[in-house]
Amino acid sequence: MQFTCVLGALMSQILSPSRQQNIILRMAIAALFFWVPLSWATDKIVLDVNSVDWPPFFLDQKQTGQAGLARELMTQCISGPKFDVRYMQLPIKRTHQYMQTGQLDLAVYSFKPEREDFVWYSAVPMFHSEIGVAAKKDFIQPLKTEADLEPWRIGYLAGLGLTPTLAVLLAGKKNQNKAIEDYSMDNLFEQLITTPSRMDLVINSREALLWMSQRPAYSGKVKVLDFSVERKAYYLAVSKRSTKLPEPSQFLKQFDECMQQLRLNGQYQKLLHAYQLQQD
């Protein structure tokens, strides 16, 4: 409508101006016709995705200077002439809610059959992660199985994917006030190293624990134990309630092709190295 009004005003001026004005107006109209298609072409579909507190996969670039592996992969394989990605800082639990309603378009998920009710998965995994355990530097008790976690006070991140055994263990401990659920990894680490400590162990993604333990505030105070369970693949997931992707299967196919290309040309391996992650 605005373009039509502008064009109409220009045309009315062409009918009876001086010759010089006529030339200027004709040039303006030509420029307008050239600019409008370009402006339409640069309109992008903005896809909303949650940026969770999950180093080194999702990082606060302003604080760390790095975006995180998952964000870099989405930048390379999604952001471009047609799409752009907008990150929203939400707790993990709210991510699930928003993916079910379509308030989020994308998420990074491990595969669970029950999630297929509300998401489509990519075929090629973005990365792998496993559950690990961190403790204060002077912790010396060996951990070999999940049952060995029983005697200890444990902190963990809200919404963390757990094995069935860990879920039962932590639920029981929470009822006994021996487990603390928090929404911030910094809060968990601070409660671990404070004196007196409020917990003995922190459970989270092993990769996240390794990354956090190397930060200046925790280096030399926290260690990641030689214990891990349930290594899982994580995929790009599209909400089935998203209104921005009329062809989600084609979108995911193109994402998978990009991921495969990054692996073939060595860029994926370089990103893993940059974030101190082991090869898949």
mmCIF file of N, CA and C in Angstrom, residues 108-194:
data_model
loop_
_atom_site.group_PDB
_atom_site.id
_atom_site.type_symbol
_atom_site.label_atom_id
_atom_site.label_comp_id
_atom_site.label_asym_id
_atom_site.label_seq_id
_atom_site.Cartn_x
_atom_site.Cartn_y
_atom_site.Cartn_z
ATOM 1 N N VAL A 108 17.399 -28.171 20.227
ATOM 2 C CA VAL A 108 18.381 -29.235 20.088
ATOM 3 C C VAL A 108 18.021 -30.301 21.116
ATOM 4 N N TYR A 109 17.652 -31.486 20.632
ATOM 5 C CA TYR A 109 17.106 -32.532 21.491
ATOM 6 C C TYR A 109 17.824 -33.861 21.273
ATOM 7 N N SER A 110 17.925 -34.636 22.342
ATOM 8 C CA SER A 110 18.216 -36.059 22.179
ATOM 9 C C SER A 110 16.919 -36.747 21.755
ATOM 10 N N PHE A 111 17.052 -37.934 21.208
ATOM 11 C CA PHE A 111 15.857 -38.621 20.717
ATOM 12 C C PHE A 111 15.096 -39.287 21.857
ATOM 13 N N LYS A 112 13.821 -38.978 21.946
ATOM 14 C CA LYS A 112 12.898 -39.665 22.845
ATOM 15 C C LYS A 112 11.613 -39.916 22.064
ATOM 16 N N PRO A 113 11.120 -41.151 22.065
ATOM 17 C CA PRO A 113 9.923 -41.461 21.273
ATOM 18 C C PRO A 113 8.732 -40.563 21.591
ATOM 19 N N GLU A 114 8.559 -40.202 22.862
ATOM 20 C CA GLU A 114 7.405 -39.377 23.234
ATOM 21 C C GLU A 114 7.481 -37.970 22.653
ATOM 22 N N ARG A 115 8.689 -37.508 22.301
ATOM 23 C CA ARG A 115 8.811 -36.179 21.709
ATOM 24 C C ARG A 115 8.353 -36.149 20.258
ATOM 25 N N GLU A 116 8.259 -37.305 19.636
ATOM 26 C CA GLU A 116 7.810 -37.341 18.244
ATOM 27 C C GLU A 116 6.363 -36.894 18.102
ATOM 28 N N ASP A 117 5.657 -36.763 19.213
ATOM 29 C CA ASP A 117 4.296 -36.232 19.161
ATOM 30 C C ASP A 117 4.286 -34.754 18.802
ATOM 31 N N PHE A 118 5.400 -34.054 19.101
ATOM 32 C CA PHE A 118 5.383 -32.610 18.856
ATOM 33 C C PHE A 118 6.605 -32.080 18.103
ATOM 34 N N VAL A 119 7.577 -32.947 17.719
ATOM 35 C CA VAL A 119 8.718 -32.465 16.930
ATOM 36 C C VAL A 119 9.058 -33.442 15.810
ATOM 37 N N TRP A 120 9.720 -32.895 14.777
ATOM 38 C CA TRP A 120 10.409 -33.701 13.770
ATOM 39 C C TRP A 120 11.906 -33.580 14.046
ATOM 40 N N TYR A 121 12.632 -34.674 13.875
ATOM 41 C CA TYR A 121 14.061 -34.705 14.125
ATOM 42 C C TYR A 121 14.860 -34.671 12.819
ATOM 43 N N SER A 122 16.048 -34.059 12.897
ATOM 44 C CA SER A 122 17.002 -34.219 11.811
ATOM 45 C C SER A 122 17.525 -35.652 11.830
ATOM 46 N N ALA A 123 18.123 -36.091 10.727
ATOM 47 C CA ALA A 123 18.661 -37.451 10.646
ATOM 48 C C ALA A 123 20.119 -37.510 11.090
ATOM 49 N N VAL A 124 20.845 -36.420 10.884
ATOM 50 C CA VAL A 124 22.270 -36.367 11.215
ATOM 51 C C VAL A 124 22.442 -35.676 12.568
ATOM 52 N N PRO A 125 23.095 -36.314 13.540
ATOM 53 C CA PRO A 125 23.283 -35.668 14.848
ATOM 54 C C PRO A 125 24.204 -34.454 14.762
ATOM 55 N N MET A 126 23.928 -33.464 15.606
ATOM 56 C CA MET A 126 24.783 -32.288 15.684
ATOM 57 C C MET A 126 26.021 -32.570 16.541
ATOM 58 N N PHE A 127 25.833 -33.333 17.614
ATOM 59 C CA PHE A 127 26.941 -33.673 18.508
ATOM 60 C C PHE A 127 26.469 -34.761 19.468
ATOM 61 N N HIS A 128 27.393 -35.238 20.307
ATOM 62 C CA HIS A 128 27.076 -36.225 21.329
ATOM 63 C C HIS A 128 27.451 -35.654 22.701
ATOM 64 N N SER A 129 26.734 -36.121 23.712
ATOM 65 C CA SER A 129 27.017 -35.681 25.076
ATOM 66 C C SER A 129 26.686 -36.818 26.040
ATOM 67 N N GLU A 130 27.309 -36.774 27.225
ATOM 68 C CA GLU A 130 27.058 -37.786 28.241
ATOM 69 C C GLU A 130 26.939 -37.144 29.610
ATOM 70 N N ILE A 131 26.308 -37.837 30.531
ATOM 71 C CA ILE A 131 26.148 -37.332 31.888
ATOM 72 C C ILE A 131 27.434 -37.587 32.674
ATOM 73 N N GLY A 132 27.902 -36.557 33.370
ATOM 74 C CA GLY A 132 29.105 -36.677 34.172
ATOM 75 C C GLY A 132 28.892 -36.144 35.573
ATOM 76 N N VAL A 133 29.938 -36.222 36.385
ATOM 77 C CA VAL A 133 29.872 -35.808 37.791
ATOM 78 C C VAL A 133 31.093 -34.965 38.131
ATOM 79 N N ALA A 134 30.859 -33.840 38.810
ATOM 80 C CA ALA A 134 31.939 -32.982 39.292
ATOM 81 C C ALA A 134 31.921 -32.959 40.816
ATOM 82 N N ALA A 135 33.096 -32.735 41.401
ATOM 83 C CA ALA A 135 33.237 -32.686 42.854
ATOM 84 C C ALA A 135 34.320 -31.683 43.217
ATOM 85 N N LYS A 136 34.439 -31.386 44.504
ATOM 86 C CA LYS A 136 35.540 -30.544 44.957
ATOM 87 C C LYS A 136 36.863 -31.265 44.720
ATOM 88 N N LYS A 137 37.920 -30.485 44.642
ATOM 89 C CA LYS A 137 39.215 -31.026 44.248
ATOM 90 C C LYS A 137 39.694 -32.138 45.181
ATOM 91 N N ASP A 138 39.286 -32.102 46.463
ATOM 92 C CA ASP A 138 39.778 -33.085 47.425
ATOM 93 C C ASP A 138 38.893 -34.327 47.544
ATOM 94 N N PHE A 139 37.888 -34.451 46.673
ATOM 95 C CA PHE A 139 37.019 -35.633 46.708
ATOM 96 C C PHE A 139 37.811 -36.846 46.197
ATOM 97 N N ILE A 140 37.845 -37.932 46.993
ATOM 98 C CA ILE A 140 38.691 -39.079 46.626
ATOM 99 C C ILE A 140 37.924 -40.392 46.482
ATOM 100 N N GLN A 141 36.641 -40.396 46.769
ATOM 101 C CA GLN A 141 35.890 -41.646 46.698
ATOM 102 C C GLN A 141 35.655 -42.050 45.233
ATOM 103 N N PRO A 142 35.978 -43.271 44.855
ATOM 104 C CA PRO A 142 35.759 -43.699 43.466
ATOM 105 C C PRO A 142 34.275 -43.926 43.176
ATOM 106 N N LEU A 143 33.876 -43.594 41.964
ATOM 107 C CA LEU A 143 32.512 -43.860 41.504
ATOM 108 C C LEU A 143 32.601 -44.775 40.289
ATOM 109 N N LYS A 144 31.910 -45.896 40.363
ATOM 110 C CA LYS A 144 31.936 -46.853 39.256
ATOM 111 C C LYS A 144 30.546 -47.084 38.652
ATOM 112 N N THR A 145 29.526 -46.973 39.487
ATOM 113 C CA THR A 145 28.153 -47.181 39.014
ATOM 114 C C THR A 145 27.258 -46.082 39.577
ATOM 115 N N GLU A 146 26.052 -45.977 39.046
ATOM 116 C CA GLU A 146 25.102 -44.986 39.551
ATOM 117 C C GLU A 146 24.747 -45.239 41.006
ATOM 118 N N ALA A 147 24.802 -46.493 41.427
ATOM 119 C CA ALA A 147 24.503 -46.817 42.828
ATOM 120 C C ALA A 147 25.511 -46.187 43.785
ATOM 121 N N ASP A 148 26.730 -45.917 43.305
ATOM 122 C CA ASP A 148 27.757 -45.308 44.149
ATOM 123 C C ASP A 148 27.451 -43.849 44.491
ATOM 124 N N LEU A 149 26.452 -43.269 43.823
ATOM 125 C CA LEU A 149 26.065 -41.886 44.098
ATOM 126 C C LEU A 149 25.176 -41.777 45.341
ATOM 127 N N GLU A 150 24.673 -42.886 45.816
ATOM 128 C CA GLU A 150 23.679 -42.902 46.880
ATOM 129 C C GLU A 150 24.087 -42.147 48.144
ATOM 130 N N PRO A 151 25.321 -42.267 48.652
ATOM 131 C CA PRO A 151 25.638 -41.625 49.937
ATOM 132 C C PRO A 151 25.752 -40.104 49.892
ATOM 133 N N TRP A 152 25.804 -39.511 48.693
ATOM 134 C CA TRP A 152 26.239 -38.126 48.587
ATOM 135 C C TRP A 152 25.083 -37.147 48.358
ATOM 136 N N ARG A 153 25.316 -35.891 48.807
ATOM 137 C CA ARG A 153 24.391 -34.797 48.504
ATOM 138 C C ARG A 153 24.701 -34.318 47.073
ATOM 139 N N ILE A 154 23.652 -34.155 46.284
ATOM 140 C CA ILE A 154 23.856 -33.929 44.843
ATOM 141 C C ILE A 154 23.109 -32.685 44.382
ATOM 142 N N GLY A 155 23.762 -31.904 43.540
ATOM 143 C CA GLY A 155 23.113 -30.797 42.850
ATOM 144 C C GLY A 155 23.006 -31.112 41.369
ATOM 145 N N TYR A 156 21.939 -30.655 40.732
ATOM 146 C CA TYR A 156 21.748 -30.931 39.304
ATOM 147 C C TYR A 156 20.901 -29.835 38.678
ATOM 148 N N LEU A 157 21.013 -29.717 37.367
ATOM 149 C CA LEU A 157 20.334 -28.672 36.611
ATOM 150 C C LEU A 157 18.900 -29.075 36.311
ATOM 151 N N ALA A 158 17.966 -28.164 36.530
ATOM 152 C CA ALA A 158 16.556 -28.435 36.253
ATOM 153 C C ALA A 158 16.361 -28.762 34.777
ATOM 154 N N GLY A 159 15.625 -29.821 34.495
ATOM 155 C CA GLY A 159 15.356 -30.219 33.125
ATOM 156 C C GLY A 159 16.418 -31.105 32.519
ATOM 157 N N LEU A 160 17.460 -31.440 33.277
ATOM 158 C CA LEU A 160 18.530 -32.295 32.768
ATOM 159 C C LEU A 160 17.985 -33.676 32.418
ATOM 160 N N GLY A 161 18.345 -34.177 31.232
ATOM 161 C CA GLY A 161 17.944 -35.525 30.841
ATOM 162 C C GLY A 161 18.665 -36.554 31.692
ATOM 163 N N LEU A 162 17.921 -37.415 32.348
ATOM 164 C CA LEU A 162 18.481 -38.379 33.286
ATOM 165 C C LEU A 162 18.189 -39.804 32.855
ATOM 166 N N THR A 163 19.039 -40.716 33.286
ATOM 167 C CA THR A 163 18.713 -42.133 33.121
ATOM 168 C C THR A 163 17.589 -42.471 34.098
ATOM 169 N N PRO A 164 16.840 -43.535 33.861
ATOM 170 C CA PRO A 164 15.781 -43.921 34.814
ATOM 171 C C PRO A 164 16.318 -44.116 36.236
ATOM 172 N N THR A 165 17.503 -44.714 36.348
ATOM 173 C CA THR A 165 18.094 -44.942 37.667
ATOM 174 C C THR A 165 18.407 -43.628 38.367
ATOM 175 N N LEU A 166 19.005 -42.675 37.634
ATOM 176 C CA LEU A 166 19.320 -41.373 38.226
ATOM 177 C C LEU A 166 18.059 -40.603 38.586
ATOM 178 N N ALA A 167 17.038 -40.689 37.761
ATOM 179 C CA ALA A 167 15.788 -39.981 38.036
ATOM 180 C C ALA A 167 15.180 -40.445 39.353
ATOM 181 N N VAL A 168 15.154 -41.763 39.576
ATOM 182 C CA VAL A 168 14.612 -42.315 40.819
ATOM 183 C C VAL A 168 15.482 -41.904 41.999
ATOM 184 N N LEU A 169 16.812 -42.003 41.814
ATOM 185 C CA LEU A 169 17.741 -41.653 42.881
ATOM 186 C C LEU A 169 17.582 -40.201 43.317
ATOM 187 N N LEU A 170 17.533 -39.279 42.353
ATOM 188 C CA LEU A 170 17.452 -37.859 42.683
ATOM 189 C C LEU A 170 16.092 -37.486 43.255
ATOM 190 N N ALA A 171 15.028 -38.124 42.773
ATOM 191 C CA ALA A 171 13.704 -37.855 43.334
ATOM 192 C C ALA A 171 13.659 -38.240 44.814
ATOM 193 N N GLY A 172 14.247 -39.386 45.147
ATOM 194 C CA GLY A 172 14.291 -39.810 46.541
ATOM 195 C C GLY A 172 15.125 -38.875 47.394
ATOM 196 N N LYS A 173 16.261 -38.443 46.858
ATOM 197 C CA LYS A 173 17.130 -37.537 47.600
ATOM 198 C C LYS A 173 16.474 -36.165 47.800
ATOM 199 N N LYS A 174 15.726 -35.714 46.796
ATOM 200 C CA LYS A 174 15.059 -34.424 46.916
ATOM 201 C C LYS A 174 14.039 -34.454 48.049
ATOM 202 N N ASN A 175 13.345 -35.562 48.206
ATOM 203 C CA ASN A 175 12.389 -35.709 49.301
ATOM 204 C C ASN A 175 13.082 -35.708 50.663
ATOM 205 N N GLN A 176 14.347 -36.107 50.673
ATOM 206 C CA GLN A 176 15.131 -36.155 51.918
ATOM 207 C C GLN A 176 15.982 -34.897 52.107
ATOM 208 N N ASN A 177 15.793 -33.904 51.222
ATOM 209 C CA ASN A 177 16.594 -32.674 51.261
ATOM 210 C C ASN A 177 18.084 -32.948 51.070
ATOM 211 N N LYS A 178 18.393 -33.959 50.263
ATOM 212 C CA LYS A 178 19.782 -34.288 49.952
ATOM 213 C C LYS A 178 20.101 -34.059 48.476
ATOM 214 N N ALA A 179 19.202 -33.390 47.773
ATOM 215 C CA ALA A 179 19.434 -33.037 46.373
ATOM 216 C C ALA A 179 18.909 -31.630 46.130
ATOM 217 N N ILE A 180 19.666 -30.855 45.364
ATOM 218 C CA ILE A 180 19.287 -29.478 45.045
ATOM 219 C C ILE A 180 19.136 -29.345 43.538
ATOM 220 N N GLU A 181 17.975 -28.930 43.104
ATOM 221 C CA GLU A 181 17.706 -28.665 41.688
ATOM 222 C C GLU A 181 17.815 -27.163 41.453
ATOM 223 N N ASP A 182 18.610 -26.759 40.474
ATOM 224 C CA ASP A 182 18.821 -25.330 40.216
ATOM 225 C C ASP A 182 18.726 -25.071 38.721
ATOM 226 N N TYR A 183 18.539 -23.790 38.361
ATOM 227 C CA TYR A 183 18.438 -23.401 36.961
ATOM 228 C C TYR A 183 19.739 -22.812 36.422
ATOM 229 N N SER A 184 20.758 -22.728 37.276
ATOM 230 C CA SER A 184 22.019 -22.104 36.868
ATOM 231 C C SER A 184 23.200 -22.983 37.241
ATOM 232 N N MET A 185 24.078 -23.230 36.280
ATOM 233 C CA MET A 185 25.287 -23.991 36.565
ATOM 234 C C MET A 185 26.221 -23.216 37.485
ATOM 235 N N ASP A 186 26.266 -21.899 37.349
ATOM 236 C CA ASP A 186 27.097 -21.100 38.247
ATOM 237 C C ASP A 186 26.626 -21.254 39.688
ATOM 238 N N ASN A 187 25.311 -21.244 39.895
ATOM 239 C CA ASN A 187 24.787 -21.434 41.250
ATOM 240 C C ASN A 187 25.201 -22.782 41.822
ATOM 241 N N LEU A 188 25.124 -23.823 41.001
ATOM 242 C CA LEU A 188 25.501 -25.164 41.460
ATOM 243 C C LEU A 188 26.983 -25.216 41.854
ATOM 244 N N PHE A 189 27.837 -24.635 41.010
ATOM 245 C CA PHE A 189 29.267 -24.665 41.311
ATOM 246 C C PHE A 189 29.598 -23.835 42.553
ATOM 247 N N GLU A 190 28.925 -22.702 42.723
ATOM 248 C CA GLU A 190 29.163 -21.871 43.899
ATOM 249 C C GLU A 190 28.762 -22.608 45.173
ATOM 250 N N GLN A 191 27.645 -23.338 45.108
ATOM 251 C CA GLN A 191 27.200 -24.097 46.282
ATOM 252 C C GLN A 191 28.111 -25.298 46.551
ATOM 253 N N LEU A 192 28.782 -25.770 45.521
ATOM 254 C CA LEU A 192 29.715 -26.883 45.691
ATOM 255 C C LEU A 192 30.996 -26.440 46.406
ATOM 256 N N ILE A 193 31.522 -25.269 46.048
ATOM 257 C CA ILE A 193 32.829 -24.859 46.571
ATOM 258 C C ILE A 193 32.735 -23.994 47.815
ATOM 259 N N THR A 194 31.530 -23.536 48.164
ATOM 260 C CA THR A 194 31.405 -22.690 49.347
ATOM 261 C C THR A 194 31.718 -23.481 50.614
#
